Short mmCIF file of C-alpha atoms and ligand atoms in Angstrom, two decimals:
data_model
loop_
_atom_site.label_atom_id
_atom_site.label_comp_id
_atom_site.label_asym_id
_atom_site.label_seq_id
_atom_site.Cartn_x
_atom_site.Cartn_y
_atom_site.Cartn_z
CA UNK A 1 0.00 0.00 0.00
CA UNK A 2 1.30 3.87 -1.14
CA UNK A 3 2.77 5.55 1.85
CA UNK A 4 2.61 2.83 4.54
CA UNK A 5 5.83 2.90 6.18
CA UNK A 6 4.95 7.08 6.09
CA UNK A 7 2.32 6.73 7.76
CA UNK A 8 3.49 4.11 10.22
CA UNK A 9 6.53 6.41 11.18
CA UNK A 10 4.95 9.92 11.00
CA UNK A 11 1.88 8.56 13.57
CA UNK A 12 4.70 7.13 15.97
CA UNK A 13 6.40 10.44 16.16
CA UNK A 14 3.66 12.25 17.05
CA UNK A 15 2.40 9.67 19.40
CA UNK A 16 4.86 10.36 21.91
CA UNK A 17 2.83 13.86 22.20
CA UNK A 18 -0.25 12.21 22.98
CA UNK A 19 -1.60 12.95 26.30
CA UNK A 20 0.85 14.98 27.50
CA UNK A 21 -0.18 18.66 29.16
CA UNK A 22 2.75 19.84 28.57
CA UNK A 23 5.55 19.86 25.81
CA UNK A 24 9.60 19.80 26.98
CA UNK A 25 11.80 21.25 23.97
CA UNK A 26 13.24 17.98 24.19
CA UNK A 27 9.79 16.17 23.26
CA UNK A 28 10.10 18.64 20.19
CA UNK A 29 13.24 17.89 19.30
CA UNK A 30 12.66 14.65 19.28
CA UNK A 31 9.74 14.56 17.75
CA UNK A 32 10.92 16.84 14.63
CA UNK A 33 13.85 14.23 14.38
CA UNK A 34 11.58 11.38 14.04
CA UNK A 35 9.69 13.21 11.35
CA UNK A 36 12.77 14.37 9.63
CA UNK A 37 13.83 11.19 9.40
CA UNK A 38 10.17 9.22 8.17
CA UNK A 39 10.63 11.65 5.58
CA UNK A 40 14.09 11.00 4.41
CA UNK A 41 13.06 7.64 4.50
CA UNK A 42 10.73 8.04 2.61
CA UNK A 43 12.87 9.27 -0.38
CA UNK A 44 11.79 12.94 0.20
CA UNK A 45 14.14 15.45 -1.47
CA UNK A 46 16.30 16.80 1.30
CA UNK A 47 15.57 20.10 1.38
CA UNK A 48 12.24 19.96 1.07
CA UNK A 49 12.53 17.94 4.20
CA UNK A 50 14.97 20.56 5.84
CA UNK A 51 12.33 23.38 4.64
CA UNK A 52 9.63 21.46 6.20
CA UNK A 53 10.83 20.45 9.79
CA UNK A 54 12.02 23.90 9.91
CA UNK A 55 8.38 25.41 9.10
CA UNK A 56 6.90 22.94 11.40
CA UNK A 57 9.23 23.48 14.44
CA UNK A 58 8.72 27.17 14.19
CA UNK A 59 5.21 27.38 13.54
CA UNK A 60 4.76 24.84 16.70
CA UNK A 61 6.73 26.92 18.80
CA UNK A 62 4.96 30.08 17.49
CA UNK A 63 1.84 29.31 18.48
CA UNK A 64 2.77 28.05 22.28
CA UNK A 65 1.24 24.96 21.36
CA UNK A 66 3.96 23.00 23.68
CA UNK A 67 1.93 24.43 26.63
CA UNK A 68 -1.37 24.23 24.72
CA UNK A 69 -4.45 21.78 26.59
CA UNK A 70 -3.52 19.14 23.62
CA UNK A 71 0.21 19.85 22.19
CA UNK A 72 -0.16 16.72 20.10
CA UNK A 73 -3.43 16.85 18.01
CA UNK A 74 -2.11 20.49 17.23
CA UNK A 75 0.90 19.21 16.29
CA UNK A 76 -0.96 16.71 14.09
CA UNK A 77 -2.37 19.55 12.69
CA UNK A 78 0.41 21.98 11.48
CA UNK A 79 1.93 18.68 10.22
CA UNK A 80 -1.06 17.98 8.35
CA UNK A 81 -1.36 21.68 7.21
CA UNK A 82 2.59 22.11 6.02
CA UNK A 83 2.09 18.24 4.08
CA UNK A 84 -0.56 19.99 2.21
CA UNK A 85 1.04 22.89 1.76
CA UNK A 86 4.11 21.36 0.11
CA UNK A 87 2.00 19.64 -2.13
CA UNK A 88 0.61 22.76 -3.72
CA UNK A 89 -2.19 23.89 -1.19
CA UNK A 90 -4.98 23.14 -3.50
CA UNK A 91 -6.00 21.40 -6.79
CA UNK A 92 -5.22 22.89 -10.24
CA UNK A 93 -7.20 22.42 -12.93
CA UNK A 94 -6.36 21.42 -16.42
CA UNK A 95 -5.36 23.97 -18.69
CA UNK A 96 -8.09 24.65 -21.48
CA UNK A 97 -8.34 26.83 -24.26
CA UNK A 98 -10.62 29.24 -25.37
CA UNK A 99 -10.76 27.96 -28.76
CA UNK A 100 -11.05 24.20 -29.54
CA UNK A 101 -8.70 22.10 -29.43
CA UNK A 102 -7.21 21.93 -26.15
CA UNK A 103 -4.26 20.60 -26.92
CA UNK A 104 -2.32 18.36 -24.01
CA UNK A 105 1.15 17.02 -25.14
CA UNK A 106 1.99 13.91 -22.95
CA UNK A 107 5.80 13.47 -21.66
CA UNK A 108 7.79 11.45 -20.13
CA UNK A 109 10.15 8.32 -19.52
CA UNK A 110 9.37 5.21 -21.32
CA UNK A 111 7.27 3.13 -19.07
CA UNK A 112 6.07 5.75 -16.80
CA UNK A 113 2.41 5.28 -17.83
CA UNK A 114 2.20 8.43 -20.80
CA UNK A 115 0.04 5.91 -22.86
CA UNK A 116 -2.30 4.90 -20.57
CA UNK A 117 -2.89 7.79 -18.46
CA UNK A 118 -3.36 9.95 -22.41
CA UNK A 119 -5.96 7.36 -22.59
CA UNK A 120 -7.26 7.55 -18.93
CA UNK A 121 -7.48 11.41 -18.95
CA UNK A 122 -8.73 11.31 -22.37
CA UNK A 123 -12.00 8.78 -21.04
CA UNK A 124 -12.32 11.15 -17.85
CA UNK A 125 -13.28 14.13 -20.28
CA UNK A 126 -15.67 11.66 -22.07
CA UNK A 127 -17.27 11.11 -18.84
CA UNK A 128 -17.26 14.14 -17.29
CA UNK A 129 -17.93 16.88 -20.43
CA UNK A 130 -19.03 15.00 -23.11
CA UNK A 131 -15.66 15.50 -24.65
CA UNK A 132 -14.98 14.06 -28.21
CA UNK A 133 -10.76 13.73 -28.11
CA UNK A 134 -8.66 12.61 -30.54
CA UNK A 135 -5.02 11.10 -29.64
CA UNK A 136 -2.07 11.30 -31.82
CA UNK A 137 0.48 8.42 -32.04
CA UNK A 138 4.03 10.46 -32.37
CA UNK A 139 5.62 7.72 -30.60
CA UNK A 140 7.50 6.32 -33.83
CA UNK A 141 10.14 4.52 -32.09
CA UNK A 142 8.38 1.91 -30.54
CA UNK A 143 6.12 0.06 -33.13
CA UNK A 144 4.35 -1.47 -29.65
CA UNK A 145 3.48 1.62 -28.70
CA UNK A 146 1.57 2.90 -31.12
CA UNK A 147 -0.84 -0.75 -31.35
CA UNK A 148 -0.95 0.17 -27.82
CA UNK A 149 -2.19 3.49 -27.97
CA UNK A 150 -4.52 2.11 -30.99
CA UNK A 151 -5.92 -0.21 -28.61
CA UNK A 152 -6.35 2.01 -25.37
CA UNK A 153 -8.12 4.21 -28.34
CA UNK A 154 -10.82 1.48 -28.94
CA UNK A 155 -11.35 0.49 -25.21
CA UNK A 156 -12.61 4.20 -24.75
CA UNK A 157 -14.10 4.76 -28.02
CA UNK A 158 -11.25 7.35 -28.92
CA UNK A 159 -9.89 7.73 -32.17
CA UNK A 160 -6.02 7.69 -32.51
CA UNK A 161 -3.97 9.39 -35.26
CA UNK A 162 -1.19 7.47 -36.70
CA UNK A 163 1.07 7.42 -39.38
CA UNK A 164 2.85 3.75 -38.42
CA UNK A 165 6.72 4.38 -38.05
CA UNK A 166 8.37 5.78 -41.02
CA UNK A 167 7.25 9.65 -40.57
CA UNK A 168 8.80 12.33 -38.60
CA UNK A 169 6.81 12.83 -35.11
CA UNK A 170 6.77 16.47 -35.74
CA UNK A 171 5.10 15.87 -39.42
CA UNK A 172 2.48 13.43 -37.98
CA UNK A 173 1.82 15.75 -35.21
CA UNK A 174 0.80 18.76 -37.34
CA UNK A 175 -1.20 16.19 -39.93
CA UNK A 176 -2.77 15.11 -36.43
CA UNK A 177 -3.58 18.32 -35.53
CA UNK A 178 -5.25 19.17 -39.26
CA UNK A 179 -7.49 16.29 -38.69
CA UNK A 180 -8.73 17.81 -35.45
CA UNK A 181 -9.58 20.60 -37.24
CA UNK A 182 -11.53 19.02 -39.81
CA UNK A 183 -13.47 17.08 -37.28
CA UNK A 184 -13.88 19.52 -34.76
CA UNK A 185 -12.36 17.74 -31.61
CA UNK A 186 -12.71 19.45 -28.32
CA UNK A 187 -9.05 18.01 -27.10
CA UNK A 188 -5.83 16.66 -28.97
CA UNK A 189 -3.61 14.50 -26.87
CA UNK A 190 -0.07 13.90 -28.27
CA UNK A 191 1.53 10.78 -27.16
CA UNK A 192 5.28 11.26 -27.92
CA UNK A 193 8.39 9.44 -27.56
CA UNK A 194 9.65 7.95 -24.03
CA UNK A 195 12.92 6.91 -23.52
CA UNK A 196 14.32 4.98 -20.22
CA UNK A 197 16.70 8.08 -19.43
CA UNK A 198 16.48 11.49 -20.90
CA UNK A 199 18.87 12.29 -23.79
CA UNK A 200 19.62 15.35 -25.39
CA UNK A 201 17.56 14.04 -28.98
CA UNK A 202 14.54 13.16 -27.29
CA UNK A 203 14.32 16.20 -25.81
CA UNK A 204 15.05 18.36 -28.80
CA UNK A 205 12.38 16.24 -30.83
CA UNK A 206 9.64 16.99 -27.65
CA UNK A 207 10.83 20.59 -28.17
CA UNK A 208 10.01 20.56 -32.10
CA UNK A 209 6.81 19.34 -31.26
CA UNK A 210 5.76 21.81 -28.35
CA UNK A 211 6.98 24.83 -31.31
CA UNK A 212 4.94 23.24 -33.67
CA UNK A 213 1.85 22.72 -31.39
CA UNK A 214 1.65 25.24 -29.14
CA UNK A 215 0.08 22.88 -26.61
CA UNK A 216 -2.12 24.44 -23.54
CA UNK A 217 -0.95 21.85 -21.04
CA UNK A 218 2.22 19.68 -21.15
CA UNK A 219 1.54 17.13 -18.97
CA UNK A 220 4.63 15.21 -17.37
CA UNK A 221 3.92 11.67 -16.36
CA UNK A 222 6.25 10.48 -13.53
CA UNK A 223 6.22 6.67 -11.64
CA UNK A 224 5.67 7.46 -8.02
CA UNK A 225 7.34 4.58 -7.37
CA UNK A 226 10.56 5.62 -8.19
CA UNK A 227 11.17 8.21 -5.73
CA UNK A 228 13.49 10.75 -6.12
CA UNK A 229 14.52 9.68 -9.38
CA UNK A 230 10.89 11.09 -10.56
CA UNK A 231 11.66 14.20 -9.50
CA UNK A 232 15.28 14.01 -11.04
CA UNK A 233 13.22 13.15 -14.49
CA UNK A 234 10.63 15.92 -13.59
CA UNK A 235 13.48 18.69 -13.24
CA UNK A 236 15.17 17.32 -16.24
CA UNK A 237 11.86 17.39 -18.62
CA UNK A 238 10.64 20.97 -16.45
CA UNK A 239 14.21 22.85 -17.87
CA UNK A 240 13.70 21.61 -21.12
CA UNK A 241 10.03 21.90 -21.66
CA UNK A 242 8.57 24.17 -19.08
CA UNK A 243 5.68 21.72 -18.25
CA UNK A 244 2.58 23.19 -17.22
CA UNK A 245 1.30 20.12 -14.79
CA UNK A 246 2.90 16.94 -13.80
CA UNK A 247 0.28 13.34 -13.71
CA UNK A 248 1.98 11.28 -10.67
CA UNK A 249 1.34 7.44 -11.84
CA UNK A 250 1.19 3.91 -9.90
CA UNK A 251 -0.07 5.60 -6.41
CA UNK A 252 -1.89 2.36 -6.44
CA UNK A 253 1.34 0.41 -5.25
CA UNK A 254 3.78 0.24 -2.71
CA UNK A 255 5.25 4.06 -3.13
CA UNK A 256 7.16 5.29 -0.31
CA UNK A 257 6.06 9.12 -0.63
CA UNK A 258 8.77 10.69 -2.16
CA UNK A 259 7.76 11.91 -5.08
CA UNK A 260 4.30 13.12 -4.02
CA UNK A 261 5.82 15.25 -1.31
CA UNK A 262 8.69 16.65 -2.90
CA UNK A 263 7.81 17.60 -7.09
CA UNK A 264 5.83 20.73 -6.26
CA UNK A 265 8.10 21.95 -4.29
CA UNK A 266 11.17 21.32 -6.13
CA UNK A 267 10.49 22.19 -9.69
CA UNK A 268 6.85 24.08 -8.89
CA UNK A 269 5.06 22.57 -11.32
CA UNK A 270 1.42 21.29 -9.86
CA UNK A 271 0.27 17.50 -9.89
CA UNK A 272 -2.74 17.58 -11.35
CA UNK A 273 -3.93 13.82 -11.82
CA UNK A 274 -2.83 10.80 -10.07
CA UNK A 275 -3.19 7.38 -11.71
CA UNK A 276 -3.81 4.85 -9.30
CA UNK A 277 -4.42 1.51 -11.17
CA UNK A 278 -3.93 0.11 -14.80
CA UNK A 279 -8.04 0.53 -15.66
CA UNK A 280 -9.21 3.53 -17.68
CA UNK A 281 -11.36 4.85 -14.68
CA UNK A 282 -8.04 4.52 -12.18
CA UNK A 283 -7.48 8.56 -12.29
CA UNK A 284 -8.45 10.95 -10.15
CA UNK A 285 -7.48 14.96 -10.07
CA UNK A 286 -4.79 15.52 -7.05
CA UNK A 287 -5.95 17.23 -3.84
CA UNK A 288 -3.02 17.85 -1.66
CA UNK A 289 -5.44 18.23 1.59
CA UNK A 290 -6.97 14.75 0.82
CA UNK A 291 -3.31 13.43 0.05
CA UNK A 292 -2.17 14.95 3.02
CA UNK A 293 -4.88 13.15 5.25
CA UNK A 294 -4.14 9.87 3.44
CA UNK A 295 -0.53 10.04 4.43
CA UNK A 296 -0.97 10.36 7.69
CA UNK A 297 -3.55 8.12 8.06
P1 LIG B 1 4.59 4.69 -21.33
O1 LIG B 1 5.77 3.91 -21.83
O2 LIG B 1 4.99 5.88 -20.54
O3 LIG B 1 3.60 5.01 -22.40
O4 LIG B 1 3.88 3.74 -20.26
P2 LIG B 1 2.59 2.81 -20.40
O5 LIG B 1 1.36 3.63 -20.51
O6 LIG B 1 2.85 1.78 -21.43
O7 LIG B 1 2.56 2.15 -18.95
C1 LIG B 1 3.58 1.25 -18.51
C2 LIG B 1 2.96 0.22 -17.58
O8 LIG B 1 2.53 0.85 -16.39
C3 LIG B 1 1.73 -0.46 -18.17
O9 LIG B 1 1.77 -1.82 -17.82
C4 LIG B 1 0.57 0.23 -17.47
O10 LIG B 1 -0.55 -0.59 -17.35
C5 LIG B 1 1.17 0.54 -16.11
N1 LIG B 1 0.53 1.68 -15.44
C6 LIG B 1 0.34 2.93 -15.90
N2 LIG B 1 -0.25 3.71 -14.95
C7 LIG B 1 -0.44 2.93 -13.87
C8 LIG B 1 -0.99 3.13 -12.55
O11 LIG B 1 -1.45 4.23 -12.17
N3 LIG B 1 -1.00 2.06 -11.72
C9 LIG B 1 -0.48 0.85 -12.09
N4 LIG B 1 -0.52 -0.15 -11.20
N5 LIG B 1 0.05 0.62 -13.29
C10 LIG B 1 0.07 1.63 -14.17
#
């Protein structure tokens, strides 16, 4: 289960609070040490985890709560405010455009979950605004992953744009794009090119196809599971690209935290979505209060 050992170590922390009248500086200290160090655990980015202690310490100390008639539940609280806070405070909608289409290019490391969650956000619009999408395939390097897109495509009644593998990604993008036109689609969603570590060509052919498309959103999909590395890849992509929203994947497995606690805060780019399952209807938009609550249990 996502956050588990989080949880687990953040409630004993603040446990040692409970019931006591009165807080020591010592009970602090060692209670901000025991959080600094679930978090660390956790694979949250250091100073984000620095930042945060820091915040929480001062704000705890602030507000006299150490002398307070129940130190720990408002201790539980600030903890549960700053978590939230760190995560981006509140939920950010998708970026739309005042013209049809909305265009939403989809980024990110090969295996991350770009082709699923283009089709999962793509069958939430369906759902939720009557929304009539079309997905492009500019994925040309993997022949798989265009058949995949093709199929996610039928599964939600979606059509896909492809040109197979022999044409440039930034040529079928813009014949993608004059198909939309012609049939009026509300939202375009580009599927483009993963690889397993970014490199210097991938991102210069993502680059041609953000000048060429002029997208409204560029969505970054990161694996929560892989920690800090996802906010490594979500820096890397973010300097490149200048993504507008980041789509946190695989929250349905045994993430340690990391990543949902320390992307907003490190490259200030909003989660927006998180995918939590391989099914079409596994994605929900990101609340950092609600995420907050879930991590500490
Ligand atoms: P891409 O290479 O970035 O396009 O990644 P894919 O869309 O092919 O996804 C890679 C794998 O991750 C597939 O097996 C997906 O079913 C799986 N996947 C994607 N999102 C999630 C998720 O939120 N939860 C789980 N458990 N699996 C996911």
């Amino acid at each position: 289960m996502a956050f588990e050992g989080l949880t687990e170590r953040l409630q004993n922390a603040m446990k040692r609070l409970r019931g006591k009248g009165k807080v020591s500086d010592a009970d602090l200290r060692d209670t901000m040490r025991e959080i600094r160090l679930a978090l660390l655990e956790a694979d949250v980015n250091f100073d984000v985890v620095k930042d945060f202690v820091k915040t929480v310490r001062e704000r705890a100390v602030g507000a006299k709560v150490l002398e307070g008639l129940n130190p720990a539940q408002q201790i539980v609280k600030i903890v549960d405010e700053e978590l939230t806070k760190t995560m981006g405070e509140s939920a950010v909608p998708l970026n739309k455009s005042a013209k049809i289409p909305t265009i939403i290019m989809m980024v990110g490391l090969q295996g991350a979950g770009k082709t699923t969650t283009a089709g999962k956000l793509a069958n939430h619009l369906k759902t939720d605004e009557n929304a009539r999408p079309l997905m492009i395939a500019a994925d040309v390097y993997r022949p798989a992953a265009i058949d995949q897109l093709v199929t996610v495509g039928q599964q939600i009644d979606v059509p896909v744009f492809e040109m197979g593998t022999d044409t440039n990604p930034v040529e079928i993008v813009r014949q993608g794009l004059a198909q939309a036109e012609e049939n009026h689609n509300d939202y375009v969603f580009i599927d483009t090119a993963g690889r397993l570590q970014i490199d210097e060509q991938l991102m210069n052919e993502l680059a041609q196809i953000k000048d060429l498309a002029h997208p409204d959103e560029i969505m970054l999909v990161v694996d929560a599971m892989t920690g800090q590395n996802a906010v490594a890849t979500a820096q890397g992509f973010n300097d490149k690209l200048d993504v507008t929203g980041v789509i946190l994947t695989k929250l349905d497995g045994d993430t340690r935290g990391g990543a949902a606690l320390s992307i907003r805060a490190v490259t200030g780019k909003p989660i927006k979505f998180v995918g939590e399952g391989e099914k079409m209807s596994d994605l929900d938009v990101f609340h950092p209060d609600r995420m907050a609550s879930r991590i500490l249990g």
